[in-house]
Short mmCIF file of C-alpha atoms and ligand atoms in Angstrom, two decimals:
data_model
loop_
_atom_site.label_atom_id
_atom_site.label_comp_id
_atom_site.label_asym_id
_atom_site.label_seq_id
_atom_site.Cartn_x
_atom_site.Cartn_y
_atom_site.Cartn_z
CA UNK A 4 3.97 -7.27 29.73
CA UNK A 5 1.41 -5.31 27.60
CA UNK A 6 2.52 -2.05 28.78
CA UNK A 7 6.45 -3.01 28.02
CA UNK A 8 5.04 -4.42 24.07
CA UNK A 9 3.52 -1.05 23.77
CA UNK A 10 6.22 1.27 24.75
CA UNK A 11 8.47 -1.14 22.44
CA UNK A 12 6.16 -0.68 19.62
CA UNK A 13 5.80 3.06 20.26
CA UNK A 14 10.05 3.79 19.97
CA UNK A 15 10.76 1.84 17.03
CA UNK A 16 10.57 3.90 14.02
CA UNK A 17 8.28 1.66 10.96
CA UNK A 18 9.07 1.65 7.25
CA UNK A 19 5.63 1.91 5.56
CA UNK A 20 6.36 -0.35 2.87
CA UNK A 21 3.36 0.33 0.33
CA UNK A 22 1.78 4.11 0.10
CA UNK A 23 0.10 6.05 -2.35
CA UNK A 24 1.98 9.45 -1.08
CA UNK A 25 4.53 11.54 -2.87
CA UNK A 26 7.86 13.28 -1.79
CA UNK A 27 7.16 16.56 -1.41
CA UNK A 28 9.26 16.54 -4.79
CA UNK A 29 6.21 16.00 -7.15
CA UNK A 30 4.23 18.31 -5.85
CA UNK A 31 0.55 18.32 -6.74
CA UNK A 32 0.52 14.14 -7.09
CA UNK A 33 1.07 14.26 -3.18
CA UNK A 34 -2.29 14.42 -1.18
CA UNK A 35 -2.62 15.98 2.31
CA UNK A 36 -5.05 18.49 4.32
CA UNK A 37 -8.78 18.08 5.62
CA UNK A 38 -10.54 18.27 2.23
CA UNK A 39 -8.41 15.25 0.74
CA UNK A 40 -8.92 13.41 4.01
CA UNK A 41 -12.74 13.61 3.67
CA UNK A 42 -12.61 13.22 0.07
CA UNK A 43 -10.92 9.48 0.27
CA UNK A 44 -12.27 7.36 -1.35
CA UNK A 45 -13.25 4.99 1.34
CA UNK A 46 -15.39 7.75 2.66
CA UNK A 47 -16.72 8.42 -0.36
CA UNK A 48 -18.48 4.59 -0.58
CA UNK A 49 -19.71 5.26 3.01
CA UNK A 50 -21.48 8.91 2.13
CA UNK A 51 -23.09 7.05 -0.78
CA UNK A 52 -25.36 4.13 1.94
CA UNK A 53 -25.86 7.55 4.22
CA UNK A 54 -26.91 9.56 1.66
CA UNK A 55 -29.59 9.99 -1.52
CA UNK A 56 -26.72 11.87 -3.50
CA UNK A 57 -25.94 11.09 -6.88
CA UNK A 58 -22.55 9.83 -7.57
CA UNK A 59 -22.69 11.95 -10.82
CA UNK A 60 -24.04 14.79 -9.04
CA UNK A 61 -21.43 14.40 -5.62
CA UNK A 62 -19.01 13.72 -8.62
CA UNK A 63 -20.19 17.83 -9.87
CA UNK A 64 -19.36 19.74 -7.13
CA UNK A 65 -16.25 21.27 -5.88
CA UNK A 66 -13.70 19.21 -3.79
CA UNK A 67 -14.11 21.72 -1.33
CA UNK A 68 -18.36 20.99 -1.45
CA UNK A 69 -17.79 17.51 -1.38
CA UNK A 70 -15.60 17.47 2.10
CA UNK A 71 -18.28 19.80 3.36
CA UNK A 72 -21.06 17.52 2.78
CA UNK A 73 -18.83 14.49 3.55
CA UNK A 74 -18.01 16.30 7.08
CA UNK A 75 -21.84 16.92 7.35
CA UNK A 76 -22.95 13.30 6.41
CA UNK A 77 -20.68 11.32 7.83
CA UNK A 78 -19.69 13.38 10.88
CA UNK A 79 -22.39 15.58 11.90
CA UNK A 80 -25.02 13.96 11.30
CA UNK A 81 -23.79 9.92 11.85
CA UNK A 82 -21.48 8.44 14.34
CA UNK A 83 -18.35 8.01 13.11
CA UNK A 84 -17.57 5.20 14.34
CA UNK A 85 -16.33 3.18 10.77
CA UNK A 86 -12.43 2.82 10.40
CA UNK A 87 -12.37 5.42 7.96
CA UNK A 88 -14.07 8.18 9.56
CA UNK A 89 -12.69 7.43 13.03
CA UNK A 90 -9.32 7.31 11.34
CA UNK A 91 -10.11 11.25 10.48
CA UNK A 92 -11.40 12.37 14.03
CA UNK A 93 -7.47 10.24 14.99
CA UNK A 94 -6.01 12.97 12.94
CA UNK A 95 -7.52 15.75 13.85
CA UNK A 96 -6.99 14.84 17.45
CA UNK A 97 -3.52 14.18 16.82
CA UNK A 98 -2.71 17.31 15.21
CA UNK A 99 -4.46 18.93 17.71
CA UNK A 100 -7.82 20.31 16.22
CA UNK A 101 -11.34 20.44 17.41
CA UNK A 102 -13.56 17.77 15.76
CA UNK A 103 -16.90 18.72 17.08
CA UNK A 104 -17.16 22.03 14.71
CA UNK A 105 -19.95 22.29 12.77
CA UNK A 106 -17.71 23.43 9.74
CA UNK A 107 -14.49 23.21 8.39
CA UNK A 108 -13.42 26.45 8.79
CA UNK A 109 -10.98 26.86 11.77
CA UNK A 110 -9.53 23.03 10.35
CA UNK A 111 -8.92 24.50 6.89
CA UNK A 112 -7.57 27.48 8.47
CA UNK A 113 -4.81 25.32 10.28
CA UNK A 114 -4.25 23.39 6.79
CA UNK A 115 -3.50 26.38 5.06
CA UNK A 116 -0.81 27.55 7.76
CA UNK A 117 1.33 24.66 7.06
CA UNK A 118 4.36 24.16 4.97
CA UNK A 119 4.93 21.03 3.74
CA UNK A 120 7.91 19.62 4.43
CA UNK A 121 8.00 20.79 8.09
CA UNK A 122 4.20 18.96 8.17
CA UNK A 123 5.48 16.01 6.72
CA UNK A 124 7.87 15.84 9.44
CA UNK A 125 5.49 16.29 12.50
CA UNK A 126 3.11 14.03 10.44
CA UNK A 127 5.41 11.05 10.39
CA UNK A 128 7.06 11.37 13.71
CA UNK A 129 2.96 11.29 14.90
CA UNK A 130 2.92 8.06 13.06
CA UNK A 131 5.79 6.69 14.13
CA UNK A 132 7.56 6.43 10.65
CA UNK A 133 10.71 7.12 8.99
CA UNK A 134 10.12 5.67 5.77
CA UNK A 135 7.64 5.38 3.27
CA UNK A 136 7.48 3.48 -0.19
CA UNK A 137 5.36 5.11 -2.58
CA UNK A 138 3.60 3.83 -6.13
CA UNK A 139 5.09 5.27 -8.83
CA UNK A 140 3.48 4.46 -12.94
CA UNK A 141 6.19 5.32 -15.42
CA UNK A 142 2.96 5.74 -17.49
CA UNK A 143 1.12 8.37 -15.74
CA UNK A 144 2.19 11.43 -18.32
CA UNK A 145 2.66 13.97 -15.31
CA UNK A 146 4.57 11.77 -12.78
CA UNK A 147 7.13 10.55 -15.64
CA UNK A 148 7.70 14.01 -16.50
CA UNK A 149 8.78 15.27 -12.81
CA UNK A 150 11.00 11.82 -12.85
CA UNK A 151 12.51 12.88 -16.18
CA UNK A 152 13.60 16.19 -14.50
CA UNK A 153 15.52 14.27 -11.91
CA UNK A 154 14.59 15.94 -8.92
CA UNK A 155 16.42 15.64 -5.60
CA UNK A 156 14.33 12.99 -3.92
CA UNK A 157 13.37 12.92 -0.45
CA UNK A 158 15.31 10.25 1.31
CA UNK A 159 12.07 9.31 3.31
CA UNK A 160 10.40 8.47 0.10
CA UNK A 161 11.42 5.17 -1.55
CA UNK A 162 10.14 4.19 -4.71
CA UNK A 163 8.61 1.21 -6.41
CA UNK A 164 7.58 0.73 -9.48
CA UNK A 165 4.16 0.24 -10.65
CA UNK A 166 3.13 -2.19 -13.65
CA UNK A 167 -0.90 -2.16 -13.17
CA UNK A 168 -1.16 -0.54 -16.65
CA UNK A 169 1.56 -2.67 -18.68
CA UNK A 170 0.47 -6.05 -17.14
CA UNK A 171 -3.00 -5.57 -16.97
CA UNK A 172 -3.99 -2.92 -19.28
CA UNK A 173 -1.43 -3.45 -22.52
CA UNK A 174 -3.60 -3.11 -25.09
CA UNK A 175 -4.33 0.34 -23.64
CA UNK A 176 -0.99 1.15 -22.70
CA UNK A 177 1.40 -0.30 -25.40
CA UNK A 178 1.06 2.95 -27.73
CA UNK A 179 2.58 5.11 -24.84
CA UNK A 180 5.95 2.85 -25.17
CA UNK A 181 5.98 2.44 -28.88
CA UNK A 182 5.73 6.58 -29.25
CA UNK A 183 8.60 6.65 -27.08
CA UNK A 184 11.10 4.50 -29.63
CA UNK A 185 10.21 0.64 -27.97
CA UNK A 186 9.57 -1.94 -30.71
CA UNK A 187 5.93 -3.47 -29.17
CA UNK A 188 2.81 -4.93 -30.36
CA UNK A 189 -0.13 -5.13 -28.76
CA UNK A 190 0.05 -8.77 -29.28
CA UNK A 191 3.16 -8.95 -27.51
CA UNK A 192 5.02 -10.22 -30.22
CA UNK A 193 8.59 -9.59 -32.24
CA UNK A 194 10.52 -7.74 -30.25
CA UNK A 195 7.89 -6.65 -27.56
CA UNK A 196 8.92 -8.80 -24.29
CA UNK A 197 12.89 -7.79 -24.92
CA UNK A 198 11.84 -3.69 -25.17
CA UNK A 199 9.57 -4.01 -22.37
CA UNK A 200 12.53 -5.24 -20.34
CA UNK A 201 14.48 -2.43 -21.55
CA UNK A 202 11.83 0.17 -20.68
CA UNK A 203 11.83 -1.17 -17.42
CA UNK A 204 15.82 -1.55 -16.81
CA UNK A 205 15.62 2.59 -18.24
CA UNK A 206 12.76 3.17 -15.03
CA UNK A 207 15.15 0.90 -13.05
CA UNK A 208 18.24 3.16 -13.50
CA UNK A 209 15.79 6.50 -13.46
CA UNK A 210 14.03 4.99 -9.69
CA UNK A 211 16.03 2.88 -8.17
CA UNK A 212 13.07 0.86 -7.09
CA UNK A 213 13.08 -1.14 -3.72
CA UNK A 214 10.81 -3.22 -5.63
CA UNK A 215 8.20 -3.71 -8.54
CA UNK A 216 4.20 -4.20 -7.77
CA UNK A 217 1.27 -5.06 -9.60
CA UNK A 218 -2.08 -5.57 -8.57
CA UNK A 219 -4.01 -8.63 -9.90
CA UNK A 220 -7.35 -9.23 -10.51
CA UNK A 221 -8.83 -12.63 -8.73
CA UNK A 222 -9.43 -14.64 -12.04
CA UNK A 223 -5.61 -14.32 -12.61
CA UNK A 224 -4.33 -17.66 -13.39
CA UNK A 225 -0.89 -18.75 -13.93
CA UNK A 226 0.58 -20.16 -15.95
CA UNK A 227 -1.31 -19.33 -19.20
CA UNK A 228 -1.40 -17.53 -22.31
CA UNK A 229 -2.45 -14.26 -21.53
CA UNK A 230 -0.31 -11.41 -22.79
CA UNK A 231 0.39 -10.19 -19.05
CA UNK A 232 1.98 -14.06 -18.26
CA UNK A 233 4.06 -13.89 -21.31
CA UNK A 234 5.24 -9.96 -20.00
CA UNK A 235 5.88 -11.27 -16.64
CA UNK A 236 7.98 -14.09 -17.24
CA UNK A 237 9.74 -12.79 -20.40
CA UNK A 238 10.40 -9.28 -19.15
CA UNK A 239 9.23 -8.37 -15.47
CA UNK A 240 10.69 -11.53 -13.23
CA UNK A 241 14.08 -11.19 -15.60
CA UNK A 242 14.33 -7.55 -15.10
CA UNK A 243 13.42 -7.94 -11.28
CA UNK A 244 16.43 -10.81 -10.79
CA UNK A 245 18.79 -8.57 -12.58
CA UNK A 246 18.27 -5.37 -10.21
CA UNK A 247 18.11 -7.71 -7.24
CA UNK A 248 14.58 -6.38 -6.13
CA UNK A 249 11.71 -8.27 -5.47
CA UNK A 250 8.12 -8.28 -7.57
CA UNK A 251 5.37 -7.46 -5.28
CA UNK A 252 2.07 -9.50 -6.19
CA UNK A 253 -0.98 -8.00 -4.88
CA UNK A 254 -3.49 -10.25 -5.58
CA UNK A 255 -7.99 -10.88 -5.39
CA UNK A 256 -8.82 -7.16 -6.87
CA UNK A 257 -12.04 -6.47 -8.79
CA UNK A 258 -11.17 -3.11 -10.12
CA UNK A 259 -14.90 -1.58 -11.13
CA UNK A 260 -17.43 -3.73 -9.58
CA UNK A 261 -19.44 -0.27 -9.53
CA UNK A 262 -18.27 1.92 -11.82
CA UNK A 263 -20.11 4.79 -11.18
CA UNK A 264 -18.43 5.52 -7.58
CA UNK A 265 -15.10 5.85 -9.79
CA UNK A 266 -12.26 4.95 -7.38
CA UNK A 267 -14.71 3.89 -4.66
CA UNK A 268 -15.87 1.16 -7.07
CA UNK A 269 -13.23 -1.84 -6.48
CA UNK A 270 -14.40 -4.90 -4.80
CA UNK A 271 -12.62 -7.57 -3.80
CA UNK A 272 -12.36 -11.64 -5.11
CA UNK A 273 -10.89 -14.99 -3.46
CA UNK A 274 -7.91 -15.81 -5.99
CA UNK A 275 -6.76 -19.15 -7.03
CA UNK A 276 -2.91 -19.05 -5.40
CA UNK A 277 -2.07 -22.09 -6.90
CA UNK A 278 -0.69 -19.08 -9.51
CA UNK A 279 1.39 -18.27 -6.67
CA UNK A 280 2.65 -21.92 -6.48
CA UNK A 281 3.86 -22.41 -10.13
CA UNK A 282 5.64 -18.57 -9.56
CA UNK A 283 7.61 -19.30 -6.45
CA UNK A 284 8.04 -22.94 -8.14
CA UNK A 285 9.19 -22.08 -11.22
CA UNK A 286 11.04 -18.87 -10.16
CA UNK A 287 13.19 -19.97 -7.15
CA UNK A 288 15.62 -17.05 -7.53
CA UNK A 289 13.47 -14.17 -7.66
CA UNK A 290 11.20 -12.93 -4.41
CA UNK A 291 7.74 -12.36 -3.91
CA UNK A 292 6.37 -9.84 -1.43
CA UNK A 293 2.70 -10.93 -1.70
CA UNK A 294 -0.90 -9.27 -0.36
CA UNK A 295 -4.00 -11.14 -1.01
CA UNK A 296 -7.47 -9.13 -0.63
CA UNK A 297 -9.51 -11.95 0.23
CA UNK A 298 -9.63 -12.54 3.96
CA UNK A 299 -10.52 -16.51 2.70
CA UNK A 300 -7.12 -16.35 1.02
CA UNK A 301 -5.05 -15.52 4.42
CA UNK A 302 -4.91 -18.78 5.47
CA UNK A 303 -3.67 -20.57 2.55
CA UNK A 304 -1.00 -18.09 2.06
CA UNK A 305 0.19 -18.80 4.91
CA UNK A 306 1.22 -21.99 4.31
CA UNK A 307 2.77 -20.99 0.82
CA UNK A 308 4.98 -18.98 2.48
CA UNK A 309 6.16 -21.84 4.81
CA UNK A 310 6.56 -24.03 1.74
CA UNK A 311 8.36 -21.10 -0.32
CA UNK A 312 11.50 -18.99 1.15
CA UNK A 313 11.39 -16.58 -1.45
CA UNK A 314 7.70 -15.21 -0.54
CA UNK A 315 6.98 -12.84 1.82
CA UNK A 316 3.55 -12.29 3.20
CA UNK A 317 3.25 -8.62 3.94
CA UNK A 318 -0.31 -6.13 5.18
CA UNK A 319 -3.73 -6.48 5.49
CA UNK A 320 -4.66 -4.88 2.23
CA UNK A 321 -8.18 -2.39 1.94
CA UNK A 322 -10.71 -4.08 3.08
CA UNK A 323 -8.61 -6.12 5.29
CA UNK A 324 -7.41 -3.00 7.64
CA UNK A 325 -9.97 -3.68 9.92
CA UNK A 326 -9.36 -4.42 13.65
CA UNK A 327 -11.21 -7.48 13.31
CA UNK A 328 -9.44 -8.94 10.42
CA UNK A 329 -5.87 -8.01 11.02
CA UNK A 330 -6.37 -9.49 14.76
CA UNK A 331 -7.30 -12.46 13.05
CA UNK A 332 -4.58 -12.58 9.92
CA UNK A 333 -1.67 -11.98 12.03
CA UNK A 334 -2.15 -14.66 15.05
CA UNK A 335 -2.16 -17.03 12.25
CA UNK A 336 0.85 -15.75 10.52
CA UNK A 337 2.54 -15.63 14.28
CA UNK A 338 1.40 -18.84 14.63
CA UNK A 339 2.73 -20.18 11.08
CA UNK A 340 5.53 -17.97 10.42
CA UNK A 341 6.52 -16.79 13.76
CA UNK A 342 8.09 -13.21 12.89
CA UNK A 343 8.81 -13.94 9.40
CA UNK A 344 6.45 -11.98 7.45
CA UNK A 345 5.46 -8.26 7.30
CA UNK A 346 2.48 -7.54 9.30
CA UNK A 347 1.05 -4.02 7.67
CA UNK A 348 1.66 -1.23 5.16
CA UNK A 349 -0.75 1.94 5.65
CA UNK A 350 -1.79 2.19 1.78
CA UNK A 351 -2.31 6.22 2.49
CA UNK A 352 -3.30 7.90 -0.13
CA UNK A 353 -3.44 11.23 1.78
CA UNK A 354 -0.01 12.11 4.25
CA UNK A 355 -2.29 12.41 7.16
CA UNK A 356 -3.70 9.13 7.17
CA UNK A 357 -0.89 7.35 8.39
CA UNK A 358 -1.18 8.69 11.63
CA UNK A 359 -4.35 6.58 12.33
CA UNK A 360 -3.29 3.75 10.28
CA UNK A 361 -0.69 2.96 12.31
CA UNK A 362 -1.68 3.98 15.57
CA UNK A 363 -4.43 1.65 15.07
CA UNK A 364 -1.95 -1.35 13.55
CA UNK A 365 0.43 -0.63 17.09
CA UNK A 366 -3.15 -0.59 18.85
CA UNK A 367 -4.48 -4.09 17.38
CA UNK A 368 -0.63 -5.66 17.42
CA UNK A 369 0.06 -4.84 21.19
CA UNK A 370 -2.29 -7.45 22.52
CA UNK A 371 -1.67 -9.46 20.47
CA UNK A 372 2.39 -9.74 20.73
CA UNK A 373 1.43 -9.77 24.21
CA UNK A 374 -0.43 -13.13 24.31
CA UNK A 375 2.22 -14.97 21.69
CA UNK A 376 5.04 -13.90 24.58
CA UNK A 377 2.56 -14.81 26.90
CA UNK A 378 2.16 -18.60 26.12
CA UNK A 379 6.19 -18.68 25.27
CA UNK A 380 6.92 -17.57 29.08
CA UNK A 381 4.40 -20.18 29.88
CA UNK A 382 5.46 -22.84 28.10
CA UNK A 383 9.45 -21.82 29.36
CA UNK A 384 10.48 -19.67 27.22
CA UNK A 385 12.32 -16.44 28.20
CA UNK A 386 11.28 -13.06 27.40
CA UNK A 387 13.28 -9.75 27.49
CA UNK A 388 12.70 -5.88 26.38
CA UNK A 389 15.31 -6.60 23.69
CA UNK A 390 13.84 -9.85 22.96
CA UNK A 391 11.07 -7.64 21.61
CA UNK A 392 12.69 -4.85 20.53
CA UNK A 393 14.26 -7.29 18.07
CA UNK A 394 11.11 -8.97 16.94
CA UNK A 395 9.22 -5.32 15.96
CA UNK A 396 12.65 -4.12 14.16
CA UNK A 397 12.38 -7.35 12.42
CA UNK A 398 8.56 -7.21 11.51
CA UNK A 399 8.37 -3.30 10.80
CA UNK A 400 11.84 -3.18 9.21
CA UNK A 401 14.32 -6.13 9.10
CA UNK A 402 12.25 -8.30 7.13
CA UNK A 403 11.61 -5.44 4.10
CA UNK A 404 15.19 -4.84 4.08
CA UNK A 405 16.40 -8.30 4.34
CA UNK A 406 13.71 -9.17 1.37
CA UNK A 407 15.03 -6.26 -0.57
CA UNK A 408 18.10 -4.47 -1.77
CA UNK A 409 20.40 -3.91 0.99
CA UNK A 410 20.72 -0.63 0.65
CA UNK A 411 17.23 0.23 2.68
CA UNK A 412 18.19 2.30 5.14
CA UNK A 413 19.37 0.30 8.33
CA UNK A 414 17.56 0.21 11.31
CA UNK A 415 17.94 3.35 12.87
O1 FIX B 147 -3.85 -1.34 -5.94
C1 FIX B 147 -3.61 -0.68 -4.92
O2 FIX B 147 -2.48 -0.20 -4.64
C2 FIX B 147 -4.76 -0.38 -3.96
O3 FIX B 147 -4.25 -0.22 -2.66
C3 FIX B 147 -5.48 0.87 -4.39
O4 FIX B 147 -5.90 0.70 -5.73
C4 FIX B 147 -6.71 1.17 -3.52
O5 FIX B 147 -7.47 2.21 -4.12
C5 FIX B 147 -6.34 1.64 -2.16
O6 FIX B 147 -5.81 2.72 -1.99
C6 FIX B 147 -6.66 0.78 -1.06
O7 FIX B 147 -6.39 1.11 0.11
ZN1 ZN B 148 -2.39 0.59 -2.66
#
């Protein structure tokens, strides 16, 4: 049975349904090749308990110096054995390069020999994708410029659209809208929730969105009267219903918890999902794709989502993308929510990395679709290869493009 689950989950193409890549389209904003891949962030945090660096002083050097001592710490001298820096040895190996050189020379050499687009192709077809959803801020100064140009975009490159700074930074942020014409205050008053919407109906038209995200912080409570409640329900869940796309609720971050590792610094906080509740509650017609960072959240949302139709569990976010943990997290959504929810989404922030990310998610899922159809023959049920082929379309596909606009591409 295992052996059938795996070749199942290796010939069905996955939509990657939350990424921090780029279409090839925005040029320098997308991330690939072996000094970005050692430069992650995740590996940053682990050179920083291996070694007596500075952060300021790492922080100094060239990125090219800081893969070379990352490849030294991390690599030479320790195991790498962590998810991150096994993840990178996964690439390597998949690409077809020698990990056990003592520099980076012949691996940069390789990097430098490869166009793009071509690599992107090879790159996904190693990860078994066809689809990836990126994040896109309409107030990061460079990225709205390229989308002002109105380049030709990728088809493998969907878009959503980020609202981290106007939800949760607006006092920071509300300037950038009122210089470009939007009548806003930075106490949200007037006018403010009605030009927000329209800012975000003009990003609508300009992305075409499959959905809108935000990341919240694990204090967030709802309801209450915190500007970013007031933009949500006034502007954000409106605007969302109108374009037919979902909001995307990623929720238990603590953005900063060491500031001096920069993006290495978030941590991670149980939230109080009753805030979920009163949303679903009070917002029956719009939908929720939801990721919680605390692994003591998992089991709660679980049950959410079997009391509300119009949420939809999806990954196991950061810290979560762990063997361990997303064995654990998706037996009980199997269990719960049989194949109703959306098991992973690679978060890559550099091409590349979705080749490990999801050969380890079709690693860690194979057993573990094996044992649910296991018990089901057991118990009398009747299992078939397109019994199963169905239920990974749904989970890696179906259930993204059933939760959002139709137009996602169907299955192919
Ligand atoms: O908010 C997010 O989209 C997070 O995924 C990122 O902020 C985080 O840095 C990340 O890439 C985690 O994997
Ligand atoms: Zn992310």
């Amino acid at each position: 049975m295992q052996d059938l689950i795996e070749d199942v989950l290796a010939a069905v193409p996955f939509i990657d349904m939350h990424t921090h890549l780029f279409a090839p389209e925005f040029g320098a904003l997308g991330l690939w090749g072996i000094d970005e891949l050692l430069t992650y962030h995740y590996l940053e945090a682990e050179l920083f308990r291996f070694s007596a660096i500075h952060p300021h002083t790492y922080q100094a050097m060239t990125k090219s110096e800081q893969a070379d001592l990352i490849w030294q710490v991390l690599f030479r001298e320790n195991t790498p054995v962590s998810e991150a820096t096994r993840g990178v040895i996964a690439v390597l190996q998949a690409l077809g390069l020698q990990s056990d050189t003592p520099d980076l020379s012949e691996i940069r050499e390789y990097f430098r020999a490869q166009e793009l687009e071509p690599h992107i192709t090879r790159v996904f077809e190693l990860a078994g994708i066809d689809k990836v959803v990126m994040t896109n801020d309409p107030l990061n100064d460079t990225e709205a410029a390229l989308w002002r140009e109105g380049p030709k975009r990728d088809p493998r490159f969907e878009a959503a659209l980020r609202l981290d700074r106007i939800l949760n930074d607006w006092p920071d942020h509300f300037e950038n809208l009122s210089k470009q014409g939007f009548r806003v205050q930075r106490e949200c008053g007037g006018w403010t929730a009605f030009e927000v919407r329209r800012f975000l109906d003009g990003w609508c038209e300009r992305m075409n969105p499959l959905y809108m995200a935000v990341s919240l912080p694990d204090d967030f409570e709802y309801p209450g009267s915190e500007p970013r409640n007031k933009l949500l329900t006034e502007a954000v869940l409106p605007a969302c219903h109108e374009h037919g796309i979902p909001l995307a609720l990623m929720m238990g971050v603590r953005r900063q918890v060491n500031p001096m590792i920069q993006l290495a610094g978030d941590g991670s906080g149980r939230s109080d999902l009753r805030a979920l509740e009163h949303l679903c509650r009070e917002f029956p017609n719009n939908r929720f794709l939801v990721s919680v960072l605390s692994r003591e959240n998992q089991h709660e949302l679980c049950v959410y989502a079997r009391k509300f139709s119009n949420l939809m569990p999806f990954g196991c976010w950061w810290f979560l993308n762990n063997p361990s943990i997303v064995e654990e997290v998706t037996r009980e959504r199997i269990e719960m929510l049989g194949m109703s929810f959306i098991p992973q989404h690679s978060d890559a922030r550099i091409l590349e990395q979705v080749i490990y990310k999801w050969r380890n998610t079709r690693r860690t899922l194979a057993p573990l679709l094996t044992g649910s159809y296991r018990l089901l023959a057991e118990d009398g049920g009747h299992v078939k290869r397109a019994t199963i082929e169905k239920d990974v379309r749904r989970l890696f596909r179906g259930n993204l493009e059933s939760f959002t606009r139709p137009r996602v591409s169907a299955p192919s």
